[in-house]
CSV table of N, CA and C in Angstrom, one decimal:
chain,number,residue,atom,x,y,z
A,13,MET,N,12.9,3.7,-13.9
A,13,MET,CA,12.4,2.7,-13.0
A,13,MET,C,10.9,2.8,-13.0
A,14,LYS,N,10.3,1.6,-13.2
A,14,LYS,CA,8.8,1.5,-13.2
A,14,LYS,C,8.4,1.2,-11.7
A,15,LEU,N,7.9,2.3,-11.1
A,15,LEU,CA,7.6,2.2,-9.7
A,15,LEU,C,6.1,2.0,-9.4
A,16,ILE,N,5.8,1.1,-8.5
A,16,ILE,CA,4.4,1.0,-8.0
A,16,ILE,C,4.5,1.1,-6.5
A,17,ILE,N,3.6,2.0,-5.9
A,17,ILE,CA,3.6,2.1,-4.5
A,17,ILE,C,2.2,1.6,-4.0
A,18,LEU,N,2.3,0.7,-3.0
A,18,LEU,CA,1.2,0.0,-2.5
A,18,LEU,C,0.9,0.5,-1.0
A,19,ASP,N,-0.4,0.7,-0.7
A,19,ASP,CA,-0.8,0.7,0.7
A,19,ASP,C,-0.7,-0.8,1.2
A,20,ARG,N,-0.7,-1.0,2.5
A,20,ARG,CA,-0.6,-2.3,3.0
A,20,ARG,C,-1.9,-2.9,3.3
A,21,ASP,N,-2.5,-2.5,4.4
A,21,ASP,CA,-3.8,-3.1,4.9
A,21,ASP,C,-4.9,-2.8,4.0
A,22,GLY,N,-5.6,-3.8,3.6
A,22,GLY,CA,-6.7,-3.7,2.6
A,22,GLY,C,-6.2,-3.9,1.2
A,23,VAL,N,-4.9,-3.9,0.9
A,23,VAL,CA,-4.4,-4.1,-0.4
A,23,VAL,C,-3.6,-5.4,-0.5
A,24,LEU,N,-2.7,-5.6,0.5
A,24,LEU,CA,-1.9,-6.8,0.5
A,24,LEU,C,-2.5,-7.8,1.5
A,25,ASN,N,-3.1,-7.3,2.6
A,25,ASN,CA,-3.6,-8.2,3.6
A,25,ASN,C,-5.0,-7.7,4.1
A,26,GLU,N,-5.7,-8.6,4.8
A,26,GLU,CA,-7.0,-8.2,5.3
A,26,GLU,C,-6.8,-7.0,6.2
A,27,ASP,N,-7.8,-6.1,6.2
A,27,ASP,CA,-7.8,-5.0,7.1
A,27,ASP,C,-8.8,-5.2,8.3
A,28,SER,N,-8.6,-4.4,9.3
A,28,SER,CA,-9.5,-4.5,10.5
A,28,SER,C,-9.6,-3.2,11.2
A,29,ASP,N,-10.8,-2.8,11.5
A,29,ASP,CA,-11.0,-1.5,12.2
A,29,ASP,C,-10.4,-1.6,13.6
A,30,ALA,N,-10.1,-2.8,14.1
A,30,ALA,CA,-9.5,-3.0,15.4
A,30,ALA,C,-8.0,-3.1,15.3
A,31,PHE,N,-7.4,-2.8,14.1
A,31,PHE,CA,-6.0,-2.8,13.8
A,31,PHE,C,-5.5,-4.2,13.6
A,32,ILE,N,-4.4,-4.4,12.8
A,32,ILE,CA,-3.7,-5.6,12.7
A,32,ILE,C,-2.6,-5.5,13.7
A,33,LYS,N,-2.6,-6.3,14.7
A,33,LYS,CA,-1.7,-6.1,15.9
A,33,LYS,C,-0.6,-7.2,16.0
A,34,THR,N,-0.8,-8.3,15.3
A,34,THR,CA,0.1,-9.4,15.4
A,34,THR,C,0.4,-10.0,14.1
A,35,THR,N,1.4,-10.8,14.0
A,35,THR,CA,1.7,-11.5,12.7
A,35,THR,C,0.6,-12.5,12.4
A,36,ASP,N,0.0,-13.1,13.4
A,36,ASP,CA,-1.2,-14.0,13.2
A,36,ASP,C,-2.4,-13.3,12.6
A,37,GLU,N,-2.5,-12.0,13.0
A,37,GLU,CA,-3.7,-11.2,12.4
A,37,GLU,C,-3.3,-10.7,11.0
A,38,TRP,N,-2.1,-10.7,10.6
A,38,TRP,CA,-1.7,-10.3,9.3
A,38,TRP,C,-2.0,-11.4,8.3
A,39,ILE,N,-3.1,-11.3,7.7
A,39,ILE,CA,-3.6,-12.4,6.8
A,39,ILE,C,-3.6,-11.9,5.4
A,40,PRO,N,-2.8,-12.5,4.5
A,40,PRO,CA,-2.7,-12.0,3.1
A,40,PRO,C,-4.0,-12.2,2.4
A,41,LEU,N,-4.3,-11.2,1.5
A,41,LEU,CA,-5.5,-11.3,0.7
A,41,LEU,C,-5.2,-12.3,-0.4
A,42,PRO,N,-6.2,-13.1,-0.9
A,42,PRO,CA,-5.9,-14.0,-1.9
A,42,PRO,C,-5.3,-13.4,-3.2
A,43,GLY,N,-4.2,-13.9,-3.7
A,43,GLY,CA,-3.6,-13.4,-4.9
A,43,GLY,C,-2.7,-12.2,-4.7
A,44,SER,N,-2.6,-11.7,-3.5
A,44,SER,CA,-1.8,-10.5,-3.4
A,44,SER,C,-0.3,-10.8,-3.5
A,45,ALA,N,0.2,-11.8,-2.8
A,45,ALA,CA,1.6,-12.1,-2.9
A,45,ALA,C,2.0,-12.5,-4.3
A,46,GLU,N,1.1,-13.3,-5.0
A,46,GLU,CA,1.3,-13.7,-6.4
A,46,GLU,C,1.4,-12.4,-7.3
A,47,ALA,N,0.5,-11.5,-7.0
A,47,ALA,CA,0.5,-10.2,-7.8
A,47,ALA,C,1.9,-9.5,-7.7
A,48,VAL,N,2.3,-9.4,-6.5
A,48,VAL,CA,3.6,-8.7,-6.2
A,48,VAL,C,4.7,-9.5,-7.0
A,49,GLY,N,4.7,-10.8,-7.0
A,49,GLY,CA,5.7,-11.6,-7.7
A,49,GLY,C,5.6,-11.3,-9.2
A,50,ARG,N,4.4,-11.3,-9.8
A,50,ARG,CA,4.2,-11.1,-11.2
A,50,ARG,C,4.7,-9.7,-11.6
A,51,LEU,N,4.4,-8.7,-10.8
A,51,LEU,CA,4.8,-7.3,-11.1
A,51,LEU,C,6.4,-7.2,-11.0
A,52,THR,N,6.9,-7.8,-9.9
A,52,THR,CA,8.4,-7.7,-9.8
A,52,THR,C,9.1,-8.4,-10.9
A,53,GLN,N,8.6,-9.6,-11.3
A,53,GLN,CA,9.2,-10.3,-12.4
A,53,GLN,C,9.1,-9.6,-13.8
A,54,ALA,N,8.0,-8.7,-13.9
A,54,ALA,CA,7.8,-7.9,-15.1
A,54,ALA,C,8.7,-6.7,-15.1
A,55,GLY,N,9.5,-6.5,-14.1
A,55,GLY,CA,10.4,-5.3,-14.0
A,55,GLY,C,10.0,-4.1,-13.2
A,56,TYR,N,8.9,-4.3,-12.5
A,56,TYR,CA,8.4,-3.2,-11.7
A,56,TYR,C,9.1,-3.2,-10.3
A,57,THR,N,9.3,-2.0,-9.8
A,57,THR,CA,9.8,-1.8,-8.4
A,57,THR,C,8.7,-1.6,-7.5
A,58,ILE,N,8.5,-2.4,-6.5
A,58,ILE,CA,7.4,-2.3,-5.6
A,58,ILE,C,7.8,-1.7,-4.3
A,59,ALA,N,7.1,-0.7,-3.8
A,59,ALA,CA,7.3,-0.1,-2.5
A,59,ALA,C,6.0,0.0,-1.7
A,60,ILE,N,6.1,0.1,-0.4
A,60,ILE,CA,5.0,0.2,0.4
A,60,ILE,C,4.9,1.5,1.1
A,61,ALA,N,3.7,2.1,1.2
A,61,ALA,CA,3.5,3.4,2.0
A,61,ALA,C,2.3,3.1,2.9
A,62,THR,N,2.5,2.9,4.2
A,62,THR,CA,1.5,2.5,5.1
A,62,THR,C,1.4,3.3,6.4
A,63,ASN,N,0.2,3.8,6.7
A,63,ASN,CA,0.0,4.4,8.0
A,63,ASN,C,-0.1,3.3,9.0
A,64,GLN,N,0.6,3.4,10.1
A,64,GLN,CA,0.6,2.4,11.2
A,64,GLN,C,0.5,3.1,12.5
A,65,SER,N,-0.6,3.7,12.7
A,65,SER,CA,-0.8,4.5,14.0
A,65,SER,C,-1.0,3.6,15.2
A,66,GLY,N,-1.1,2.3,15.0
A,66,GLY,CA,-1.2,1.3,16.1
A,66,GLY,C,0.1,1.4,16.9
A,67,VAL,N,1.2,1.8,16.3
A,67,VAL,CA,2.4,1.9,17.1
A,67,VAL,C,2.3,3.1,18.1
A,68,ALA,N,1.8,4.2,17.6
A,68,ALA,CA,1.6,5.4,18.5
A,68,ALA,C,0.5,5.1,19.6
A,69,ARG,N,-0.4,4.3,19.2
A,69,ARG,CA,-1.5,4.0,20.1
A,69,ARG,C,-1.2,2.9,21.1
A,70,GLY,N,0.0,2.3,21.0
A,70,GLY,CA,0.5,1.2,21.9
A,70,GLY,C,-0.1,-0.1,21.6
A,71,TYR,N,-0.7,-0.3,20.5
A,71,TYR,CA,-1.3,-1.6,20.1
A,71,TYR,C,-0.3,-2.7,19.7
A,72,PHE,N,0.8,-2.2,19.2
A,72,PHE,CA,1.9,-3.1,18.8
A,72,PHE,C,3.2,-2.3,18.8
A,73,SER,N,4.3,-3.0,18.9
A,73,SER,CA,5.6,-2.4,18.9
A,73,SER,C,6.2,-2.3,17.5
A,74,LEU,N,7.3,-1.6,17.4
A,74,LEU,CA,8.0,-1.5,16.1
A,74,LEU,C,8.6,-2.9,15.8
A,75,GLU,N,9.0,-3.7,16.8
A,75,GLU,CA,9.5,-5.0,16.5
A,75,GLU,C,8.4,-5.9,15.9
A,76,THR,N,7.1,-5.8,16.4
A,76,THR,CA,6.0,-6.6,15.9
A,76,THR,C,5.7,-6.1,14.5
A,77,LEU,N,5.7,-4.8,14.2
A,77,LEU,CA,5.5,-4.3,12.9
A,77,LEU,C,6.6,-4.8,11.9
A,78,GLN,N,7.8,-4.9,12.4
A,78,GLN,CA,8.9,-5.5,11.5
A,78,GLN,C,8.6,-6.9,11.2
A,79,ALA,N,8.1,-7.7,12.2
A,79,ALA,CA,7.8,-9.1,12.1
A,79,ALA,C,6.7,-9.2,11.0
A,80,MET,N,5.7,-8.4,11.1
A,80,MET,CA,4.6,-8.4,10.1
A,80,MET,C,5.2,-8.2,8.7
A,81,HIS,N,6.1,-7.2,8.6
A,81,HIS,CA,6.7,-6.9,7.3
A,81,HIS,C,7.6,-8.0,6.8
A,82,ASP,N,8.3,-8.7,7.7
A,82,ASP,CA,9.1,-9.8,7.4
A,82,ASP,C,8.2,-10.9,6.8
A,83,LYS,N,7.0,-11.2,7.4
A,83,LYS,CA,6.1,-12.2,6.9
A,83,LYS,C,5.6,-11.8,5.5
A,84,MET,N,5.3,-10.5,5.3
A,84,MET,CA,4.8,-10.0,4.1
A,84,MET,C,5.8,-10.2,3.0
A,85,ALA,N,7.1,-9.9,3.3
A,85,ALA,CA,8.2,-10.0,2.3
A,85,ALA,C,8.4,-11.4,2.0
A,86,ALA,N,8.4,-12.3,3.0
A,86,ALA,CA,8.6,-13.7,2.8
A,86,ALA,C,7.6,-14.3,1.9
A,87,LEU,N,6.3,-14.0,2.1
A,87,LEU,CA,5.2,-14.5,1.2
A,87,LEU,C,5.4,-14.0,-0.2
A,88,ALA,N,5.8,-12.7,-0.4
A,88,ALA,CA,6.0,-12.2,-1.7
A,88,ALA,C,7.2,-12.9,-2.4
A,89,ALA,N,8.2,-13.2,-1.6
A,89,ALA,CA,9.4,-13.8,-2.2
A,89,ALA,C,9.1,-15.2,-2.6
A,90,GLU,N,8.2,-15.9,-2.0
A,90,GLU,CA,7.8,-17.2,-2.4
A,90,GLU,C,7.3,-17.2,-3.9
A,91,HIS,N,6.8,-16.1,-4.3
A,91,HIS,CA,6.3,-15.9,-5.7
A,91,HIS,C,7.2,-15.1,-6.6
A,92,GLY,N,8.4,-14.9,-6.1
A,92,GLY,CA,9.4,-14.1,-6.9
A,92,GLY,C,9.2,-12.6,-6.7
A,93,GLY,N,8.5,-12.2,-5.7
A,93,GLY,CA,8.3,-10.8,-5.5
A,93,GLY,C,9.2,-10.2,-4.5
A,94,LYS,N,9.4,-8.8,-4.5
A,94,LYS,CA,10.3,-8.1,-3.6
A,94,LYS,C,9.8,-6.7,-3.4
A,95,PHE,N,9.9,-6.3,-2.2
A,95,PHE,CA,9.6,-4.9,-1.8
A,95,PHE,C,10.9,-4.1,-1.7
A,96,ALA,N,11.1,-3.1,-2.6
A,96,ALA,CA,12.3,-2.3,-2.6
A,96,ALA,C,12.4,-1.4,-1.4
A,97,HIS,N,11.3,-1.0,-0.9
A,97,HIS,CA,11.3,-0.2,0.3
A,97,HIS,C,9.9,-0.2,1.0
A,98,ILE,N,9.9,-0.2,2.3
A,98,ILE,CA,8.7,-0.1,3.1
A,98,ILE,C,8.8,1.1,4.0
A,99,ALA,N,7.9,2.1,3.6
A,99,ALA,CA,7.8,3.3,4.4
A,99,ALA,C,6.6,3.3,5.2
A,100,PHE,N,6.7,3.6,6.5
A,100,PHE,CA,5.5,3.5,7.4
A,100,PHE,C,5.5,4.8,8.3
A,101,CYS,N,4.3,5.2,8.6
A,101,CYS,CA,4.1,6.3,9.5
A,101,CYS,C,3.6,5.7,10.8
A,102,PRO,N,4.4,5.8,11.9
A,102,PRO,CA,4.1,5.2,13.2
A,102,PRO,C,3.3,6.2,14.1
A,103,HIS,N,3.0,7.4,13.5
A,103,HIS,CA,2.3,8.4,14.3
A,103,HIS,C,0.8,8.3,14.4
A,104,GLY,N,0.2,8.9,15.4
A,104,GLY,CA,-1.2,8.9,15.6
A,104,GLY,C,-1.8,10.0,14.7
A,105,PRO,N,-3.2,10.0,14.6
A,105,PRO,CA,-3.8,11.0,13.8
A,105,PRO,C,-3.7,12.4,14.3
A,106,ASP,N,-3.5,12.6,15.6
A,106,ASP,CA,-3.3,14.0,16.1
A,106,ASP,C,-1.9,14.4,16.2
A,107,ASP,N,-1.0,13.6,15.8
A,107,ASP,CA,0.4,14.0,15.8
A,107,ASP,C,0.6,14.9,14.6
A,108,THR,N,1.5,15.8,14.7
A,108,THR,CA,1.7,16.7,13.5
A,108,THR,C,3.0,16.3,12.8
A,109,CYS,N,2.8,15.2,12.0
A,109,CYS,CA,3.9,14.7,11.2
A,109,CYS,C,3.6,15.0,9.8
A,110,ASP,N,4.6,14.8,8.9
A,110,ASP,CA,4.4,15.0,7.5
A,110,ASP,C,4.3,13.7,6.7
A,111,CYS,N,4.2,12.6,7.4
A,111,CYS,CA,4.2,11.3,6.7
A,111,CYS,C,2.9,10.6,6.7
A,112,ARG,N,2.0,11.0,7.6
A,112,ARG,CA,0.7,10.3,7.6
A,112,ARG,C,-0.2,10.7,6.4
A,113,LYS,N,-0.6,9.6,5.7
A,113,LYS,CA,-1.4,9.9,4.5
A,113,LYS,C,-2.7,10.5,5.0
A,114,PRO,N,-3.3,11.5,4.3
A,114,PRO,CA,-3.1,11.8,2.9
A,114,PRO,C,-1.9,12.7,2.6
A,115,LEU,N,-1.1,13.0,3.5
A,115,LEU,CA,0.1,13.8,3.1
A,115,LEU,C,1.1,12.9,2.4
A,116,PRO,N,1.9,13.5,1.5
A,116,PRO,CA,2.7,12.7,0.6
A,116,PRO,C,4.1,12.3,1.3
A,117,GLY,N,4.3,12.5,2.5
A,117,GLY,CA,5.6,12.3,3.2
A,117,GLY,C,6.2,10.8,3.0
A,118,LEU,N,5.3,9.8,3.1
A,118,LEU,CA,5.8,8.5,2.9
A,118,LEU,C,6.3,8.2,1.5
A,119,ILE,N,5.6,8.8,0.5
A,119,ILE,CA,6.0,8.7,-0.9
A,119,ILE,C,7.4,9.4,-1.1
A,120,GLN,N,7.5,10.6,-0.4
A,120,GLN,CA,8.8,11.3,-0.5
A,120,GLN,C,9.9,10.5,0.2
A,121,GLN,N,9.6,9.7,1.2
A,121,GLN,CA,10.6,8.8,1.8
A,121,GLN,C,11.0,7.8,0.8
A,122,ILE,N,10.0,7.2,0.1
A,122,ILE,CA,10.3,6.2,-0.9
A,122,ILE,C,11.2,6.8,-2.0
A,123,GLU,N,10.9,8.0,-2.4
A,123,GLU,CA,11.7,8.6,-3.5
A,123,GLU,C,13.1,8.8,-3.0
A,124,GLN,N,13.3,9.2,-1.8
A,124,GLN,CA,14.6,9.4,-1.3
A,124,GLN,C,15.4,8.1,-1.1
A,125,ALA,N,14.7,7.1,-0.6
A,125,ALA,CA,15.4,5.8,-0.3
A,125,ALA,C,15.8,5.1,-1.6
A,126,LEU,N,15.0,5.3,-2.7
A,126,LEU,CA,15.2,4.6,-3.9
A,126,LEU,C,16.0,5.5,-5.0
A,127,GLY,N,16.1,6.8,-4.6
A,127,GLY,CA,16.7,7.7,-5.6
A,127,GLY,C,16.0,8.0,-6.9
A,128,VAL,N,14.6,8.0,-6.8
A,128,VAL,CA,13.8,8.2,-7.9
A,128,VAL,C,12.7,9.2,-7.7
A,129,SER,N,12.0,9.6,-8.7
A,129,SER,CA,10.8,10.4,-8.6
A,129,SER,C,9.6,9.5,-8.7
A,130,ALA,N,8.6,9.8,-7.9
A,130,ALA,CA,7.4,9.0,-8.0
A,130,ALA,C,6.4,9.6,-9.0
A,131,VAL,N,6.7,10.7,-9.6
A,131,VAL,CA,5.9,11.3,-10.6
A,131,VAL,C,5.6,10.3,-11.7
A,132,GLY,N,4.3,10.1,-12.0
A,132,GLY,CA,3.9,9.2,-13.0
A,132,GLY,C,3.8,7.7,-12.6
A,133,SER,N,4.3,7.4,-11.4
A,133,SER,CA,4.2,6.0,-10.9
A,133,SER,C,2.7,5.7,-10.5
A,134,TRP,N,2.5,4.5,-10.0
A,134,TRP,CA,1.2,4.1,-9.6
A,134,TRP,C,1.1,4.1,-8.1
A,135,MET,N,0.0,4.6,-7.5
A,135,MET,CA,-0.3,4.5,-6.1
A,135,MET,C,-1.5,3.7,-5.9
A,136,VAL,N,-1.4,2.5,-5.3
A,136,VAL,CA,-2.5,1.6,-5.2
A,136,VAL,C,-3.0,1.6,-3.7
A,137,GLY,N,-4.2,1.9,-3.5
A,137,GLY,CA,-4.8,1.9,-2.1
A,137,GLY,C,-6.2,1.5,-2.1
A,138,ASP,N,-6.7,1.4,-0.8
A,138,ASP,CA,-8.1,1.1,-0.6
A,138,ASP,C,-8.9,2.2,0.0
A,139,SER,N,-8.2,3.4,0.2
A,139,SER,CA,-8.9,4.5,0.8
A,139,SER,C,-8.6,5.8,0.0
A,140,ILE,N,-9.5,6.7,0.3
A,140,ILE,CA,-9.3,8.0,-0.4
A,140,ILE,C,-8.0,8.7,0.0
A,141,ARG,N,-7.6,8.5,1.3
A,141,ARG,CA,-6.4,9.2,1.7
A,141,ARG,C,-5.1,8.6,1.1
A,142,ASP,N,-5.2,7.3,0.7
A,142,ASP,CA,-4.1,6.6,0.0
A,142,ASP,C,-3.9,7.3,-1.4
A,143,LEU,N,-5.1,7.5,-2.1
A,143,LEU,CA,-5.0,8.1,-3.4
A,143,LEU,C,-4.7,9.5,-3.4
A,144,GLU,N,-5.1,10.2,-2.3
A,144,GLU,CA,-4.8,11.7,-2.2
A,144,GLU,C,-3.3,11.8,-2.0
A,145,ALA,N,-2.7,11.0,-1.2
A,145,ALA,CA,-1.2,11.1,-1.0
A,145,ALA,C,-0.5,10.8,-2.3
A,146,GLY,N,-1.0,9.8,-3.1
A,146,GLY,CA,-0.4,9.6,-4.4
A,146,GLY,C,-0.5,10.7,-5.3
A,147,VAL,N,-1.7,11.3,-5.4
A,147,VAL,CA,-1.9,12.4,-6.4
A,147,VAL,C,-1.0,13.6,-6.0
A,148,ALA,N,-0.9,13.8,-4.6
A,148,ALA,CA,-0.1,14.9,-4.2
A,148,ALA,C,1.4,14.8,-4.6
A,149,ALA,N,1.8,13.5,-4.8
A,149,ALA,CA,3.2,13.2,-5.2
A,149,ALA,C,3.3,13.0,-6.7
A,150,GLY,N,2.2,13.2,-7.4
A,150,GLY,CA,2.2,13.1,-8.9
A,150,GLY,C,2.0,11.7,-9.4
A,151,CYS,N,1.5,10.8,-8.5
A,151,CYS,CA,1.2,9.4,-8.9
A,151,CYS,C,-0.1,9.2,-9.6
A,152,GLN,N,-0.3,8.2,-10.3
A,152,GLN,CA,-1.5,7.8,-10.9
A,152,GLN,C,-2.3,6.9,-9.9
A,153,PRO,N,-3.5,7.4,-9.5
A,153,PRO,CA,-4.2,6.7,-8.4
A,153,PRO,C,-5.0,5.4,-8.9
A,154,VAL,N,-4.9,4.4,-8.1
A,154,VAL,CA,-5.6,3.1,-8.3
A,154,VAL,C,-6.3,2.7,-7.0
A,155,LEU,N,-7.6,2.5,-7.1
A,155,LEU,CA,-8.4,2.0,-6.0
A,155,LEU,C,-8.7,0.5,-6.1
A,156,VAL,N,-8.3,-0.2,-5.1
A,156,VAL,CA,-8.8,-1.6,-5.1
A,156,VAL,C,-10.0,-1.7,-4.3
A,157,ARG,N,-10.9,-2.6,-4.6
A,157,ARG,CA,-12.2,-2.8,-3.9
A,157,ARG,C,-12.1,-3.6,-2.6
A,158,THR,N,-10.9,-4.2,-2.4
A,158,THR,CA,-10.7,-4.9,-1.2
A,158,THR,C,-10.5,-4.0,0.0
A,159,GLY,N,-10.5,-4.5,1.2
A,159,GLY,CA,-10.3,-3.6,2.4
A,159,GLY,C,-11.5,-2.6,2.5
A,160,LYS,N,-11.1,-1.4,2.6
A,160,LYS,CA,-12.1,-0.3,2.6
A,160,LYS,C,-12.5,0.2,1.2
A,161,GLY,N,-12.0,-0.4,0.2
A,161,GLY,CA,-12.1,0.1,-1.2
A,161,GLY,C,-13.5,0.2,-1.7
A,162,ALA,N,-14.4,-0.8,-1.4
A,162,ALA,CA,-15.7,-0.8,-1.9
A,162,ALA,C,-16.5,0.5,-1.3
A,163,LYS,N,-16.2,0.8,0.0
A,163,LYS,CA,-16.9,2.0,0.6
A,163,LYS,C,-16.2,3.2,0.0
A,164,SER,N,-14.9,3.2,-0.3
A,164,SER,CA,-14.2,4.4,-0.8
A,164,SER,C,-14.7,4.7,-2.2
A,165,GLU,N,-15.0,3.7,-3.0
A,165,GLU,CA,-15.4,3.9,-4.4
A,165,GLU,C,-16.5,4.9,-4.6
A,166,ALA,N,-17.5,4.9,-3.7
A,166,ALA,CA,-18.6,5.8,-3.8
A,166,ALA,C,-18.2,7.2,-3.6
A,167,LYS,N,-17.0,7.4,-3.0
A,167,LYS,CA,-16.6,8.8,-2.6
A,167,LYS,C,-15.5,9.4,-3.5
A,168,LEU,N,-15.2,8.6,-4.6
A,168,LEU,CA,-14.1,9.1,-5.5
A,168,LEU,C,-14.4,10.4,-6.1
A,169,ALA,N,-15.6,10.5,-6.7
A,169,ALA,CA,-16.0,11.8,-7.4
A,169,ALA,C,-15.9,13.0,-6.5
A,170,ALA,N,-16.5,12.8,-5.3
A,170,ALA,CA,-16.6,13.9,-4.3
A,170,ALA,C,-15.2,14.3,-3.9
A,171,ALA,N,-14.2,13.4,-3.9
A,171,ALA,CA,-12.8,13.7,-3.5
A,171,ALA,C,-12.0,14.2,-4.7
A,172,GLY,N,-12.6,14.4,-5.8
A,172,GLY,CA,-11.9,14.8,-7.0
A,172,GLY,C,-11.0,13.7,-7.6
A,173,LEU,N,-11.4,12.5,-7.4
A,173,LEU,CA,-10.6,11.3,-7.9
A,173,LEU,C,-11.4,10.5,-8.9
A,174,ALA,N,-12.3,11.1,-9.6
A,174,ALA,CA,-13.2,10.3,-10.5
A,174,ALA,C,-12.4,9.6,-11.6
A,175,ASP,N,-11.2,10.1,-11.9
A,175,ASP,CA,-10.4,9.5,-12.9
A,175,ASP,C,-9.5,8.3,-12.4
A,176,ALA,N,-9.6,8.0,-11.2
A,176,ALA,CA,-8.8,6.9,-10.6
A,176,ALA,C,-9.2,5.6,-11.3
A,177,LEU,N,-8.2,4.8,-11.5
A,177,LEU,CA,-8.5,3.4,-12.0
A,177,LEU,C,-9.0,2.6,-10.8
A,178,VAL,N,-10.1,1.9,-11.1
A,178,VAL,CA,-10.7,1.0,-10.0
A,178,VAL,C,-10.7,-0.4,-10.5
A,179,VAL,N,-10.1,-1.3,-9.6
A,179,VAL,CA,-10.0,-2.7,-9.9
A,179,VAL,C,-10.5,-3.5,-8.7
A,180,ASP,N,-10.8,-4.7,-8.9
A,180,ASP,CA,-11.3,-5.6,-7.8
A,180,ASP,C,-10.3,-5.8,-6.7
A,181,ASN,N,-9.0,-6.0,-7.0
A,181,ASN,CA,-8.0,-6.4,-6.0
A,181,ASN,C,-6.6,-6.2,-6.7
A,182,LEU,N,-5.6,-6.4,-5.9
A,182,LEU,CA,-4.2,-6.2,-6.4
A,182,LEU,C,-3.9,-7.1,-7.6
A,183,ALA,N,-4.5,-8.4,-7.6
A,183,ALA,CA,-4.3,-9.2,-8.7
A,183,ALA,C,-4.9,-8.6,-10.0
A,184,GLY,N,-6.1,-8.0,-9.8
A,184,GLY,CA,-6.7,-7.3,-11.0
A,184,GLY,C,-5.9,-6.2,-11.5
A,185,PHE,N,-5.2,-5.5,-10.6
A,185,PHE,CA,-4.4,-4.4,-11.0
A,185,PHE,C,-3.2,-4.9,-11.8
A,186,ALA,N,-2.6,-6.0,-11.3
A,186,ALA,CA,-1.5,-6.7,-12.0
A,186,ALA,C,-1.9,-7.1,-13.4
A,187,ASP,N,-3.1,-7.7,-13.5
A,187,ASP,CA,-3.6,-8.1,-14.8
A,187,ASP,C,-3.7,-6.9,-15.7
A,188,TYR,N,-4.3,-5.8,-15.2
A,188,TYR,CA,-4.5,-4.6,-16.0
A,188,TYR,C,-3.2,-4.1,-16.5
A,189,LEU,N,-2.2,-4.0,-15.6
A,189,LEU,CA,-0.9,-3.4,-15.9
A,189,LEU,C,-0.2,-4.3,-16.9
A,190,LEU,N,-0.1,-5.5,-16.6
A,190,LEU,CA,0.7,-6.4,-17.5
A,190,LEU,C,0.0,-6.6,-18.9
A,191,ASN,N,-1.3,-6.5,-19.0
A,191,ASN,CA,-2.0,-6.6,-20.3
A,191,ASN,C,-1.9,-5.3,-21.1
A,192,ASN,N,-1.6,-4.2,-20.4
A,192,ASN,CA,-1.6,-2.9,-21.1
A,192,ASN,C,-0.2,-2.2,-21.1
A,193,GLN,N,0.8,-3.0,-21.0
A,193,GLN,CA,2.2,-2.4,-21.0
A,193,GLN,C,2.5,-1.9,-22.4
A,194,GLN,N,3.2,-0.8,-22.5
A,194,GLN,CA,3.6,-0.3,-23.8
A,194,GLN,C,5.0,-0.9,-24.1
């Protein structure tokens, strides 16, 4: 299985320091749904690993989170895309869970749900913690410059991630991958 794990906010949709709290606030980044479609049609399995502490903070409910994910899946489906699994951490930063990135728990949930190893797969995110979670699970790290990515790029070397692939956005990653397939 050719697996790609994506962070959500800042990779697929616009990010906000005030949290994405409603389906109306969930605004897709240009080209992201199309990129998911192109990758799916090329035989890649796409999964999501996303921290969603807004649930623990009371900013939105699990039902609202599901509605956001339904919107995300419907937009991807319009372009032939599909998410094989969506793993999310509903915990706050002070909760002692094993799923909040930079820990690899969400990726382990994806492995279990899909019955595959994530070792060697791609982890695409816009923050250092996204990439750290991926590396901890044996993934190849990819930083997109969307969301918090432009700020994160300057911190890659200090975080030991100087070898991460850096692309402008998810569409740029799809271009890279589809043009460099073996």
